[in-house]
Amino acid sequence: MKKTKNACVIDPSESKPIIEIVEKKNINLKFILNTHHHYDHVGGNNELKKKYGLKIVGFKNDKDRIPEIDIFVENNQTWMNEDFQAKIIHIPGHTSGHICFYFSKDKIAFTGDTLFSLGCGKIFEGTYEQMFSSLNKLKKLPSDTKIYCGHEYTLKNSMFCAQYEKNNKNLEKKIFEIQDKIKNNLPTIPSTIGEELACNIFLRAKNLEDFSKLRDLKDNF
Ligand code: ZN
């Protein structure tokens, strides 16, 4: 695809930092992509739409709770236009309408509050089974897919993983890298599917029962 200044923003919790970077880099902001309706993911929708006249993309079943939504997408659909192409993967559990935007050509997945680096989201609207099956969908993405998630919880998540998987050398190495990044004021995101398969105990849970136990333990961690 040709290079343009056209861009999307994923889950803007607020507008101000987005406006700053758009102005500074002279970006043409065309779309907001919302993974789910929680306020800390859609808080910038109204103002950014007003300012840039962009279009807001979200899951069709959440049309009544994603502010200012314009474009409704559904599971397995490929959302595309002249600049962007992303596959929509419905991954309920955290919320019933949670989706992942998977840009296969760019090898990038935006996983919102479903898959975090070394963790997974809390189950607010779904069942353990739904969350487990949603994570299994993400596990099937190519291992070099970069994961951009909704929160920087990696350090705390790493402590939980380390407590329940003590002899995982890959995890030890990843924790070392995470601590180094944080020390240098760098984000720990993106991770990759391959790294998460090797280190994230929620992805490594053998079955629904093990997964559910871990999820309960993490809620009280
Ligand atoms: Zn959320």
PDB file of C-alpha atoms and ligand atoms in Angstrom:
ATOM      1  CA  MET A   1       0.000   0.000   0.000  1.00  0.00           C
ATOM      2  CA  LYS A   2       1.151   3.536  -0.700  1.00  0.00           C
ATOM      3  CA  LYS A   3       2.397   5.610   2.191  1.00  0.00           C
ATOM      4  CA  THR A   4       0.011   8.262   3.414  1.00  0.00           C
ATOM      5  CA  LYS A   5      -0.534  10.291   6.559  1.00  0.00           C
ATOM      6  CA  ASN A   6      -3.857   8.539   7.080  1.00  0.00           C
ATOM      7  CA  ALA A   7      -4.191   6.846  10.452  1.00  0.00           C
ATOM      8  CA  CYS A   8      -6.487   5.057  12.874  1.00  0.00           C
ATOM      9  CA  VAL A   9      -6.426   5.331  16.634  1.00  0.00           C
ATOM     10  CA  ILE A  10      -7.315   2.303  18.722  1.00  0.00           C
ATOM     11  CA  ASP A  11      -9.316   2.756  21.947  1.00  0.00           C
ATOM     12  CA  PRO A  12      -8.656   6.429  22.739  1.00  0.00           C
ATOM     13  CA  SER A  13      -9.382   6.725  26.451  1.00  0.00           C
ATOM     14  CA  GLU A  14      -8.956  10.495  26.168  1.00  0.00           C
ATOM     15  CA  SER A  15      -8.514  12.931  23.313  1.00  0.00           C
ATOM     16  CA  LYS A  16      -5.733  15.240  24.460  1.00  0.00           C
ATOM     17  CA  PRO A  17      -2.626  13.057  23.914  1.00  0.00           C
ATOM     18  CA  ILE A  18      -4.043  11.917  20.565  1.00  0.00           C
ATOM     19  CA  ILE A  19      -4.636  15.506  19.421  1.00  0.00           C
ATOM     20  CA  GLU A  20      -1.084  16.406  20.420  1.00  0.00           C
ATOM     21  CA  ILE A  21       0.490  13.699  18.308  1.00  0.00           C
ATOM     22  CA  VAL A  22      -1.899  14.249  15.379  1.00  0.00           C
ATOM     23  CA  GLU A  23      -1.003  17.951  15.288  1.00  0.00           C
ATOM     24  CA  LYS A  24       2.699  17.410  15.806  1.00  0.00           C
ATOM     25  CA  LYS A  25       3.067  14.768  13.093  1.00  0.00           C
ATOM     26  CA  ASN A  26       0.497  16.273  10.752  1.00  0.00           C
ATOM     27  CA  ILE A  27      -1.529  13.063  10.739  1.00  0.00           C
ATOM     28  CA  ASN A  28      -4.837  12.673   8.945  1.00  0.00           C
ATOM     29  CA  LEU A  29      -6.887  10.804  11.542  1.00  0.00           C
ATOM     30  CA  LYS A  30      -9.561   8.843   9.668  1.00  0.00           C
ATOM     31  CA  PHE A  31     -10.898   6.216  12.080  1.00  0.00           C
ATOM     32  CA  ILE A  32     -11.291   5.246  15.702  1.00  0.00           C
ATOM     33  CA  LEU A  33     -11.287   1.499  16.213  1.00  0.00           C
ATOM     34  CA  ASN A  34     -12.915   0.428  19.494  1.00  0.00           C
ATOM     35  CA  THR A  35     -12.214  -3.067  20.870  1.00  0.00           C
ATOM     36  CA  HIS A  36     -15.001  -2.707  23.458  1.00  0.00           C
ATOM     37  CA  HIS A  37     -17.264  -0.155  25.096  1.00  0.00           C
ATOM     38  CA  HIS A  38     -15.525   0.484  28.463  1.00  0.00           C
ATOM     39  CA  TYR A  39     -15.054   4.134  29.275  1.00  0.00           C
ATOM     40  CA  ASP A  40     -11.263   3.922  29.401  1.00  0.00           C
ATOM     41  CA  HIS A  41     -11.349   2.776  25.749  1.00  0.00           C
ATOM     42  CA  VAL A  42     -13.939   5.137  24.255  1.00  0.00           C
ATOM     43  CA  GLY A  43     -13.534   8.291  26.376  1.00  0.00           C
ATOM     44  CA  GLY A  44     -11.971  10.239  23.483  1.00  0.00           C
ATOM     45  CA  ASN A  45     -14.565   9.243  20.866  1.00  0.00           C
ATOM     46  CA  ASN A  46     -16.809  12.312  21.028  1.00  0.00           C
ATOM     47  CA  GLU A  47     -14.153  14.956  20.974  1.00  0.00           C
ATOM     48  CA  LEU A  48     -11.958  13.318  18.332  1.00  0.00           C
ATOM     49  CA  LYS A  49     -14.934  12.820  16.053  1.00  0.00           C
ATOM     50  CA  LYS A  50     -16.002  16.435  16.499  1.00  0.00           C
ATOM     51  CA  LYS A  51     -12.496  17.710  15.791  1.00  0.00           C
ATOM     52  CA  TYR A  52     -11.506  15.485  12.865  1.00  0.00           C
ATOM     53  CA  GLY A  53     -14.792  14.250  11.401  1.00  0.00           C
ATOM     54  CA  LEU A  54     -13.498  10.702  11.564  1.00  0.00           C
ATOM     55  CA  LYS A  55     -15.540   7.502  11.543  1.00  0.00           C
ATOM     56  CA  ILE A  56     -15.850   5.185  14.529  1.00  0.00           C
ATOM     57  CA  VAL A  57     -15.711   1.434  14.066  1.00  0.00           C
ATOM     58  CA  GLY A  58     -17.045  -1.079  16.618  1.00  0.00           C
ATOM     59  CA  PHE A  59     -18.856  -4.368  17.120  1.00  0.00           C
ATOM     60  CA  LYS A  60     -22.413  -4.325  15.791  1.00  0.00           C
ATOM     61  CA  ASN A  61     -23.948  -5.691  19.004  1.00  0.00           C
ATOM     62  CA  ASP A  62     -22.373  -2.817  20.951  1.00  0.00           C
ATOM     63  CA  LYS A  63     -23.889  -0.122  18.748  1.00  0.00           C
ATOM     64  CA  ASP A  64     -25.858   1.254  21.687  1.00  0.00           C
ATOM     65  CA  ARG A  65     -22.907   1.537  24.037  1.00  0.00           C
ATOM     66  CA  ILE A  66     -20.013   2.702  21.859  1.00  0.00           C
ATOM     67  CA  PRO A  67     -20.371   6.493  21.710  1.00  0.00           C
ATOM     68  CA  GLU A  68     -20.830   7.978  18.217  1.00  0.00           C
ATOM     69  CA  ILE A  69     -20.272   4.646  16.441  1.00  0.00           C
ATOM     70  CA  ASP A  70     -20.598   4.872  12.621  1.00  0.00           C
ATOM     71  CA  ILE A  71     -19.429   1.550  11.194  1.00  0.00           C
ATOM     72  CA  PHE A  72     -20.689  -1.774  12.564  1.00  0.00           C
ATOM     73  CA  VAL A  73     -18.468  -4.826  12.171  1.00  0.00           C
ATOM     74  CA  GLU A  74     -19.010  -8.472  12.996  1.00  0.00           C
ATOM     75  CA  ASN A  75     -17.069 -11.655  13.685  1.00  0.00           C
ATOM     76  CA  ASN A  76     -14.809 -12.873  10.857  1.00  0.00           C
ATOM     77  CA  GLN A  77     -15.545  -9.845   8.728  1.00  0.00           C
ATOM     78  CA  THR A  78     -12.643  -8.124   7.013  1.00  0.00           C
ATOM     79  CA  TRP A  79     -13.035  -4.410   7.533  1.00  0.00           C
ATOM     80  CA  MET A  80     -11.301  -2.658   4.659  1.00  0.00           C
ATOM     81  CA  ASN A  81     -10.982   0.595   2.756  1.00  0.00           C
ATOM     82  CA  GLU A  82      -8.318   2.266   0.641  1.00  0.00           C
ATOM     83  CA  ASP A  83      -5.910   2.606   3.584  1.00  0.00           C
ATOM     84  CA  PHE A  84      -6.577  -0.197   6.029  1.00  0.00           C
ATOM     85  CA  GLN A  85      -7.492  -3.837   6.192  1.00  0.00           C
ATOM     86  CA  ALA A  86      -8.216  -5.687   9.424  1.00  0.00           C
ATOM     87  CA  LYS A  87      -9.941  -8.927  10.249  1.00  0.00           C
ATOM     88  CA  ILE A  88     -12.468  -8.734  13.068  1.00  0.00           C
ATOM     89  CA  ILE A  89     -12.268 -11.540  15.631  1.00  0.00           C
ATOM     90  CA  HIS A  90     -15.049 -11.638  18.224  1.00  0.00           C
ATOM     91  CA  ILE A  91     -13.419 -12.466  21.577  1.00  0.00           C
ATOM     92  CA  PRO A  92     -16.079 -12.227  24.307  1.00  0.00           C
ATOM     93  CA  GLY A  93     -15.411 -12.729  28.022  1.00  0.00           C
ATOM     94  CA  HIS A  94     -14.191  -9.383  29.342  1.00  0.00           C
ATOM     95  CA  THR A  95     -17.307  -7.913  27.738  1.00  0.00           C
ATOM     96  CA  SER A  96     -19.864  -9.658  25.546  1.00  0.00           C
ATOM     97  CA  GLY A  97     -19.009  -7.476  22.549  1.00  0.00           C
ATOM     98  CA  HIS A  98     -15.233  -7.456  22.727  1.00  0.00           C
ATOM     99  CA  ILE A  99     -13.401  -7.715  19.402  1.00  0.00           C
ATOM    100  CA  CYS A 100      -9.809  -7.939  18.191  1.00  0.00           C
ATOM    101  CA  PHE A 101      -8.596  -5.994  15.151  1.00  0.00           C
ATOM    102  CA  TYR A 102      -6.109  -8.218  13.355  1.00  0.00           C
ATOM    103  CA  PHE A 103      -4.018  -6.520  10.656  1.00  0.00           C
ATOM    104  CA  SER A 104      -2.657  -9.678   9.029  1.00  0.00           C
ATOM    105  CA  LYS A 105      -0.498  -7.933   6.421  1.00  0.00           C
ATOM    106  CA  ASP A 106       1.191  -5.862   9.100  1.00  0.00           C
ATOM    107  CA  LYS A 107       1.272  -8.809  11.532  1.00  0.00           C
ATOM    108  CA  ILE A 108      -0.330  -6.778  14.295  1.00  0.00           C
ATOM    109  CA  ALA A 109      -3.274  -7.590  16.576  1.00  0.00           C
ATOM    110  CA  PHE A 110      -5.029  -5.147  18.902  1.00  0.00           C
ATOM    111  CA  THR A 111      -6.341  -7.333  21.700  1.00  0.00           C
ATOM    112  CA  GLY A 112      -7.902  -4.699  23.990  1.00  0.00           C
ATOM    113  CA  ASP A 113      -8.611  -6.058  27.463  1.00  0.00           C
ATOM    114  CA  THR A 114      -8.752  -9.722  26.436  1.00  0.00           C
ATOM    115  CA  LEU A 115      -5.107 -10.697  26.027  1.00  0.00           C
ATOM    116  CA  PHE A 116      -2.520  -8.680  27.954  1.00  0.00           C
ATOM    117  CA  SER A 117       1.185  -9.328  27.940  1.00  0.00           C
ATOM    118  CA  LEU A 118       1.577 -12.122  30.518  1.00  0.00           C
ATOM    119  CA  GLY A 119      -2.074 -11.858  31.509  1.00  0.00           C
ATOM    120  CA  CYS A 120      -5.675 -11.751  30.396  1.00  0.00           C
ATOM    121  CA  GLY A 121      -8.609  -9.473  31.129  1.00  0.00           C
ATOM    122  CA  LYS A 122     -11.048  -9.829  33.973  1.00  0.00           C
ATOM    123  CA  ILE A 123     -14.239 -11.621  33.099  1.00  0.00           C
ATOM    124  CA  PHE A 124     -17.001  -9.044  33.514  1.00  0.00           C
ATOM    125  CA  GLU A 125     -19.757 -10.072  31.130  1.00  0.00           C
ATOM    126  CA  GLY A 126     -18.867 -13.538  29.967  1.00  0.00           C
ATOM    127  CA  THR A 127     -18.097 -16.982  31.289  1.00  0.00           C
ATOM    128  CA  TYR A 128     -14.740 -18.637  31.931  1.00  0.00           C
ATOM    129  CA  GLU A 129     -15.488 -20.807  28.944  1.00  0.00           C
ATOM    130  CA  GLN A 130     -15.987 -17.815  26.655  1.00  0.00           C
ATOM    131  CA  MET A 131     -12.761 -16.180  27.789  1.00  0.00           C
ATOM    132  CA  PHE A 132     -10.851 -19.449  27.418  1.00  0.00           C
ATOM    133  CA  SER A 133     -12.176 -19.939  23.917  1.00  0.00           C
ATOM    134  CA  SER A 134     -11.454 -16.303  22.980  1.00  0.00           C
ATOM    135  CA  LEU A 135      -7.837 -16.718  24.099  1.00  0.00           C
ATOM    136  CA  ASN A 136      -7.649 -19.930  22.089  1.00  0.00           C
ATOM    137  CA  LYS A 137      -8.657 -17.974  18.989  1.00  0.00           C
ATOM    138  CA  LEU A 138      -5.804 -15.519  19.583  1.00  0.00           C
ATOM    139  CA  LYS A 139      -3.356 -18.381  20.195  1.00  0.00           C
ATOM    140  CA  LYS A 140      -3.927 -19.499  16.619  1.00  0.00           C
ATOM    141  CA  LEU A 141      -2.577 -16.269  15.128  1.00  0.00           C
ATOM    142  CA  PRO A 142       0.928 -16.586  13.608  1.00  0.00           C
ATOM    143  CA  SER A 143       3.559 -16.560  16.350  1.00  0.00           C
ATOM    144  CA  ASP A 144       5.298 -13.467  14.981  1.00  0.00           C
ATOM    145  CA  THR A 145       2.089 -11.390  15.300  1.00  0.00           C
ATOM    146  CA  LYS A 146       2.732  -8.318  17.407  1.00  0.00           C
ATOM    147  CA  ILE A 147       0.302  -7.863  20.282  1.00  0.00           C
ATOM    148  CA  TYR A 148      -0.827  -4.391  21.276  1.00  0.00           C
ATOM    149  CA  CYS A 149      -3.097  -4.620  24.314  1.00  0.00           C
ATOM    150  CA  GLY A 150      -5.188  -2.121  26.237  1.00  0.00           C
ATOM    151  CA  HIS A 151      -3.081  -1.692  29.368  1.00  0.00           C
ATOM    152  CA  GLU A 152       0.492  -1.706  30.581  1.00  0.00           C
ATOM    153  CA  TYR A 153       0.016  -4.341  33.301  1.00  0.00           C
ATOM    154  CA  THR A 154       3.008  -6.421  32.250  1.00  0.00           C
ATOM    155  CA  LEU A 155       5.215  -6.038  35.326  1.00  0.00           C
ATOM    156  CA  LYS A 156       2.496  -7.004  37.790  1.00  0.00           C
ATOM    157  CA  ASN A 157       1.357  -9.812  35.486  1.00  0.00           C
ATOM    158  CA  SER A 158       4.916 -11.113  35.320  1.00  0.00           C
ATOM    159  CA  MET A 159       4.991 -11.521  39.110  1.00  0.00           C
ATOM    160  CA  PHE A 160       1.855 -13.626  38.990  1.00  0.00           C
ATOM    161  CA  CYS A 161       3.201 -15.816  36.152  1.00  0.00           C
ATOM    162  CA  ALA A 162       6.501 -16.269  37.981  1.00  0.00           C
ATOM    163  CA  GLN A 163       4.712 -17.420  41.123  1.00  0.00           C
ATOM    164  CA  TYR A 164       2.785 -20.171  39.342  1.00  0.00           C
ATOM    165  CA  GLU A 165       5.373 -21.263  36.778  1.00  0.00           C
ATOM    166  CA  LYS A 166       8.678 -21.326  38.533  1.00  0.00           C
ATOM    167  CA  ASN A 167      10.884 -23.263  36.105  1.00  0.00           C
ATOM    168  CA  ASN A 168      10.043 -21.495  32.877  1.00  0.00           C
ATOM    169  CA  LYS A 169      13.305 -20.210  31.397  1.00  0.00           C
ATOM    170  CA  ASN A 170      11.506 -18.233  28.668  1.00  0.00           C
ATOM    171  CA  LEU A 171       9.525 -16.448  31.343  1.00  0.00           C
ATOM    172  CA  GLU A 172      12.664 -15.663  33.331  1.00  0.00           C
ATOM    173  CA  LYS A 173      14.229 -14.135  30.234  1.00  0.00           C
ATOM    174  CA  LYS A 174      11.096 -12.141  29.415  1.00  0.00           C
ATOM    175  CA  ILE A 175      10.869 -10.784  32.981  1.00  0.00           C
ATOM    176  CA  PHE A 176      14.453  -9.641  32.738  1.00  0.00           C
ATOM    177  CA  GLU A 177      13.646  -7.794  29.494  1.00  0.00           C
ATOM    178  CA  ILE A 178      10.493  -6.262  31.000  1.00  0.00           C
ATOM    179  CA  GLN A 179      12.354  -4.932  34.029  1.00  0.00           C
ATOM    180  CA  ASP A 180      15.012  -3.504  31.758  1.00  0.00           C
ATOM    181  CA  LYS A 181      12.433  -1.708  29.590  1.00  0.00           C
ATOM    182  CA  ILE A 182      10.660  -0.255  32.608  1.00  0.00           C
ATOM    183  CA  LYS A 183      13.950   0.902  34.092  1.00  0.00           C
ATOM    184  CA  ASN A 184      14.612   2.759  30.828  1.00  0.00           C
ATOM    185  CA  ASN A 185      11.119   4.245  30.749  1.00  0.00           C
ATOM    186  CA  LEU A 186      10.094   2.225  27.688  1.00  0.00           C
ATOM    187  CA  PRO A 187       6.768   0.473  27.084  1.00  0.00           C
ATOM    188  CA  THR A 188       6.747  -3.329  27.438  1.00  0.00           C
ATOM    189  CA  ILE A 189       4.249  -3.468  24.565  1.00  0.00           C
ATOM    190  CA  PRO A 190       4.201  -4.858  21.922  1.00  0.00           C
ATOM    191  CA  SER A 191       4.707  -8.469  22.823  1.00  0.00           C
ATOM    192  CA  THR A 192       4.222 -11.277  20.296  1.00  0.00           C
ATOM    193  CA  ILE A 193       1.967 -14.314  20.182  1.00  0.00           C
ATOM    194  CA  GLY A 194       5.096 -16.499  20.261  1.00  0.00           C
ATOM    195  CA  GLU A 195       6.402 -14.864  23.441  1.00  0.00           C
ATOM    196  CA  GLU A 196       2.987 -15.081  25.071  1.00  0.00           C
ATOM    197  CA  LEU A 197       2.658 -18.767  24.169  1.00  0.00           C
ATOM    198  CA  ALA A 198       6.021 -19.354  25.828  1.00  0.00           C
ATOM    199  CA  CYS A 199       5.463 -17.215  28.934  1.00  0.00           C
ATOM    200  CA  ASN A 200       1.810 -16.300  29.606  1.00  0.00           C
ATOM    201  CA  ILE A 201       0.342 -18.858  32.004  1.00  0.00           C
ATOM    202  CA  PHE A 202      -3.194 -18.069  30.909  1.00  0.00           C
ATOM    203  CA  LEU A 203      -2.318 -19.154  27.373  1.00  0.00           C
ATOM    204  CA  ARG A 204      -0.395 -22.130  28.742  1.00  0.00           C
ATOM    205  CA  ALA A 205      -3.317 -23.442  30.847  1.00  0.00           C
ATOM    206  CA  LYS A 206      -4.014 -26.969  29.618  1.00  0.00           C
ATOM    207  CA  ASN A 207      -7.771 -26.894  30.006  1.00  0.00           C
ATOM    208  CA  LEU A 208     -10.736 -24.819  31.082  1.00  0.00           C
ATOM    209  CA  GLU A 209     -10.470 -25.977  34.692  1.00  0.00           C
ATOM    210  CA  ASP A 210      -6.834 -24.895  35.058  1.00  0.00           C
ATOM    211  CA  PHE A 211      -7.581 -21.633  33.306  1.00  0.00           C
ATOM    212  CA  SER A 212     -10.531 -20.874  35.597  1.00  0.00           C
ATOM    213  CA  LYS A 213      -8.449 -21.545  38.714  1.00  0.00           C
ATOM    214  CA  LEU A 214      -5.733 -19.192  37.504  1.00  0.00           C
ATOM    215  CA  ARG A 215      -8.270 -16.496  36.679  1.00  0.00           C
ATOM    216  CA  ASP A 216      -9.708 -16.712  40.213  1.00  0.00           C
ATOM    217  CA  LEU A 217      -6.250 -16.590  41.782  1.00  0.00           C
ATOM    218  CA  LYS A 218      -5.330 -13.564  39.688  1.00  0.00           C
ATOM    219  CA  ASP A 219      -8.489 -11.725  40.790  1.00  0.00           C
ATOM    220  CA  ASN A 220      -7.132 -11.876  44.336  1.00  0.00           C
ATOM    221  CA  PHE A 221      -3.451 -11.364  43.514  1.00  0.00           C
TER     222      PHE A 221
HETATM  223 ZN    ZN B   1     -12.224  -3.091  29.598  1.00  0.00          ZN
END
